[in-house]
């Protein structure tokens, strides 16, 4: 008998006193928003919502029309949720408080509404990444400072990937579990319970166009992979780069690998490219819950104390033995 997201959530609620029902109801609401975003991506070429919106976001990126549509769908679909105090998004400069009266035990939702959006006009995989934190200030209206919690404080992390199939992958701290959208019923069905990342791999993911900018530990690691059986690793490696973090992380959750977006010598990426609060932190929780590791090279990503809503961080995540090797190279430069 197949288990759908609602049943999984009800079972988790019944067996898990770590989180109240309100959290699971919020997760279900977010999943329904992802289902709507999948439909919007699916029909974009048919209804003329491909291409650029002609404005830049707070990141300095040119927004795609679908970046804005996905953001609007997440906002509209969650604003009325009584357990939600405020949201933060890659596509919004400031946080947005919901209209709910302040009550104790509410949550903060953070999201990247459309990840890998440079892929969206070439029909390559894109996704949505989300993270849920407890709102520390139970009485006063939520502030931006409330969002600046280390990733270890997340009560839920997840993503949807809009690829050949639409999948939802999430964790509430008890393993990482994958659900596949059954388009006819609109249900997310549990297809990948307790995903587990192999400790070893022969596959790495990095944008090698930036090689000349990398710092020496990353250069050493990648050069050794490229040297294959002729080099110190004494095995051949393969390289994959989908240019959508959700797709590269999904592959790693399914068959292992290591994903790197390091900081480099350029001003624009001196802290890396990926955003800590709504890309690196949720993906790091999902990877760790699946037995992998996620590091900046110097420290565990989930232990970073944030200082700004849209701050960036270097990310090296995936198969444990590879991330340990990368940390070793960074500590012994
Ligand atoms: P977003 O589309 O949300 O801005 O994120 C894109 C990110 C991430 O998904 C991906 O791994 C990375 O950018 C790709 O960077 P390059 O364009 O340098 O390959
Ligand atoms: Mn973007
Ligand atoms: Mn992104
Ligand atoms: Mn995005």
PDB file of N, CA and C and ligand atoms in Angstrom, residues 61 67 90-91 112 114-118 207 210 241 243-246 248 259 261 273-275 279, ligand 1:
ATOM      1  N   UNK A  61      20.903  39.625  -9.329  1.00  0.00           N
ATOM      2  CA  UNK A  61      20.630  38.727 -10.462  1.00  0.00           C
ATOM      3  C   UNK A  61      19.429  39.253 -11.244  1.00  0.00           C
ATOM      4  N   UNK A  67      10.807  33.244 -11.470  1.00  0.00           N
ATOM      5  CA  UNK A  67      11.290  33.532 -10.102  1.00  0.00           C
ATOM      6  C   UNK A  67      10.186  34.243  -9.331  1.00  0.00           C
ATOM      7  N   UNK A  90      14.708  34.394  -1.261  1.00  0.00           N
ATOM      8  CA  UNK A  90      15.811  34.876  -2.107  1.00  0.00           C
ATOM      9  C   UNK A  90      15.360  36.073  -2.934  1.00  0.00           C
ATOM     10  N   UNK A  91      14.057  36.090  -3.271  1.00  0.00           N
ATOM     11  CA  UNK A  91      13.571  37.111  -4.206  1.00  0.00           C
ATOM     12  C   UNK A  91      13.020  38.359  -3.515  1.00  0.00           C
ATOM     13  N   UNK A 112      13.944  29.535  -1.308  1.00  0.00           N
ATOM     14  CA  UNK A 112      14.446  29.902  -2.626  1.00  0.00           C
ATOM     15  C   UNK A 112      13.352  29.421  -3.571  1.00  0.00           C
ATOM     16  N   UNK A 114      12.616  29.532  -6.712  1.00  0.00           N
ATOM     17  CA  UNK A 114      12.995  28.828  -7.946  1.00  0.00           C
ATOM     18  C   UNK A 114      14.515  28.729  -7.978  1.00  0.00           C
ATOM     19  N   UNK A 115      15.007  27.526  -7.728  1.00  0.00           N
ATOM     20  CA  UNK A 115      16.463  27.311  -7.704  1.00  0.00           C
ATOM     21  C   UNK A 115      16.905  26.794  -9.069  1.00  0.00           C
ATOM     22  N   UNK A 116      18.018  27.337  -9.550  1.00  0.00           N
ATOM     23  CA  UNK A 116      18.518  26.939 -10.860  1.00  0.00           C
ATOM     24  C   UNK A 116      17.756  27.625 -11.978  1.00  0.00           C
ATOM     25  N   UNK A 117      17.298  28.844 -11.700  1.00  0.00           N
ATOM     26  CA  UNK A 117      16.369  29.474 -12.661  1.00  0.00           C
ATOM     27  C   UNK A 117      17.001  29.755 -14.018  1.00  0.00           C
ATOM     28  N   UNK A 118      18.340  29.720 -14.107  1.00  0.00           N
ATOM     29  CA  UNK A 118      18.948  29.892 -15.442  1.00  0.00           C
ATOM     30  C   UNK A 118      18.636  28.671 -16.318  1.00  0.00           C
ATOM     31  N   UNK A 207      31.608  23.880 -10.966  1.00  0.00           N
ATOM     32  CA  UNK A 207      31.649  24.635 -12.224  1.00  0.00           C
ATOM     33  C   UNK A 207      33.117  24.883 -12.579  1.00  0.00           C
ATOM     34  N   UNK A 210      35.406  28.061 -13.415  1.00  0.00           N
ATOM     35  CA  UNK A 210      35.999  28.968 -12.409  1.00  0.00           C
ATOM     36  C   UNK A 210      37.358  28.486 -11.901  1.00  0.00           C
ATOM     37  N   UNK A 241      27.525  18.586 -13.686  1.00  0.00           N
ATOM     38  CA  UNK A 241      27.179  19.932 -13.230  1.00  0.00           C
ATOM     39  C   UNK A 241      25.873  20.338 -13.899  1.00  0.00           C
ATOM     40  N   UNK A 243      23.925  22.898 -12.833  1.00  0.00           N
ATOM     41  CA  UNK A 243      23.690  24.354 -12.654  1.00  0.00           C
ATOM     42  C   UNK A 243      22.364  24.613 -11.943  1.00  0.00           C
ATOM     43  N   UNK A 244      21.880  23.621 -11.222  1.00  0.00           N
ATOM     44  CA  UNK A 244      20.741  23.782 -10.310  1.00  0.00           C
ATOM     45  C   UNK A 244      21.086  22.962  -9.080  1.00  0.00           C
ATOM     46  N   UNK A 245      21.289  23.637  -7.948  1.00  0.00           N
ATOM     47  CA  UNK A 245      21.720  22.931  -6.742  1.00  0.00           C
ATOM     48  C   UNK A 245      20.787  21.774  -6.401  1.00  0.00           C
ATOM     49  N   UNK A 246      19.468  21.988  -6.585  1.00  0.00           N
ATOM     50  CA  UNK A 246      18.519  20.923  -6.228  1.00  0.00           C
ATOM     51  C   UNK A 246      18.821  19.646  -6.994  1.00  0.00           C
ATOM     52  N   UNK A 248      21.771  18.712  -8.485  1.00  0.00           N
ATOM     53  CA  UNK A 248      23.056  18.108  -8.099  1.00  0.00           C
ATOM     54  C   UNK A 248      22.939  17.434  -6.733  1.00  0.00           C
ATOM     55  N   UNK A 259      29.465  17.813  -4.101  1.00  0.00           N
ATOM     56  CA  UNK A 259      29.076  19.063  -4.762  1.00  0.00           C
ATOM     57  C   UNK A 259      29.882  20.185  -4.128  1.00  0.00           C
ATOM     58  N   UNK A 261      30.603  24.424  -4.289  1.00  0.00           N
ATOM     59  CA  UNK A 261      30.576  25.790  -4.796  1.00  0.00           C
ATOM     60  C   UNK A 261      31.457  26.610  -3.844  1.00  0.00           C
ATOM     61  N   UNK A 273      28.958  31.529  -3.804  1.00  0.00           N
ATOM     62  CA  UNK A 273      27.778  32.063  -4.506  1.00  0.00           C
ATOM     63  C   UNK A 273      26.488  31.724  -3.758  1.00  0.00           C
ATOM     64  N   UNK A 274      26.439  30.560  -3.121  1.00  0.00           N
ATOM     65  CA  UNK A 274      25.174  30.070  -2.576  1.00  0.00           C
ATOM     66  C   UNK A 274      24.826  30.746  -1.263  1.00  0.00           C
ATOM     67  N   UNK A 275      23.520  30.990  -1.070  1.00  0.00           N
ATOM     68  CA  UNK A 275      23.027  31.709   0.093  1.00  0.00           C
ATOM     69  C   UNK A 275      22.870  30.738   1.260  1.00  0.00           C
ATOM     70  N   UNK A 279      19.555  28.162   0.962  1.00  0.00           N
ATOM     71  CA  UNK A 279      20.122  27.151   0.052  1.00  0.00           C
ATOM     72  C   UNK A 279      21.045  26.222   0.851  1.00  0.00           C
TER      73      UNK A 279
HETATM   74  P1  LIG B   1      19.260  30.403  -8.133  1.00  0.00           P
HETATM   75  O1  LIG B   1      18.768  30.013  -9.486  1.00  0.00           O
HETATM   76  O2  LIG B   1      18.253  30.170  -7.040  1.00  0.00           O
HETATM   77  O3  LIG B   1      19.806  31.813  -8.102  1.00  0.00           O
HETATM   78  O4  LIG B   1      20.442  29.409  -7.747  1.00  0.00           O
HETATM   79  C1  LIG B   1      21.397  29.067  -8.713  1.00  0.00           C
HETATM   80  C2  LIG B   1      22.597  28.496  -8.009  1.00  0.00           C
HETATM   81  C3  LIG B   1      22.491  27.001  -7.752  1.00  0.00           C
HETATM   82  O5  LIG B   1      21.227  26.452  -7.958  1.00  0.00           O
HETATM   83  C4  LIG B   1      23.468  26.388  -8.723  1.00  0.00           C
HETATM   84  O6  LIG B   1      24.143  25.288  -8.151  1.00  0.00           O
HETATM   85  C5  LIG B   1      24.422  27.522  -9.022  1.00  0.00           C
HETATM   86  O7  LIG B   1      23.703  28.720  -8.854  1.00  0.00           O
HETATM   87  C6  LIG B   1      24.934  27.452 -10.435  1.00  0.00           C
HETATM   88  O8  LIG B   1      25.939  28.430 -10.530  1.00  0.00           O
HETATM   89  P2  LIG B   1      26.659  28.654 -11.958  1.00  0.00           P
HETATM   90  O9  LIG B   1      25.673  29.458 -12.760  1.00  0.00           O
HETATM   91  O10 LIG B   1      27.904  29.421 -11.600  1.00  0.00           O
HETATM   92  O11 LIG B   1      26.923  27.323 -12.558  1.00  0.00           O
END
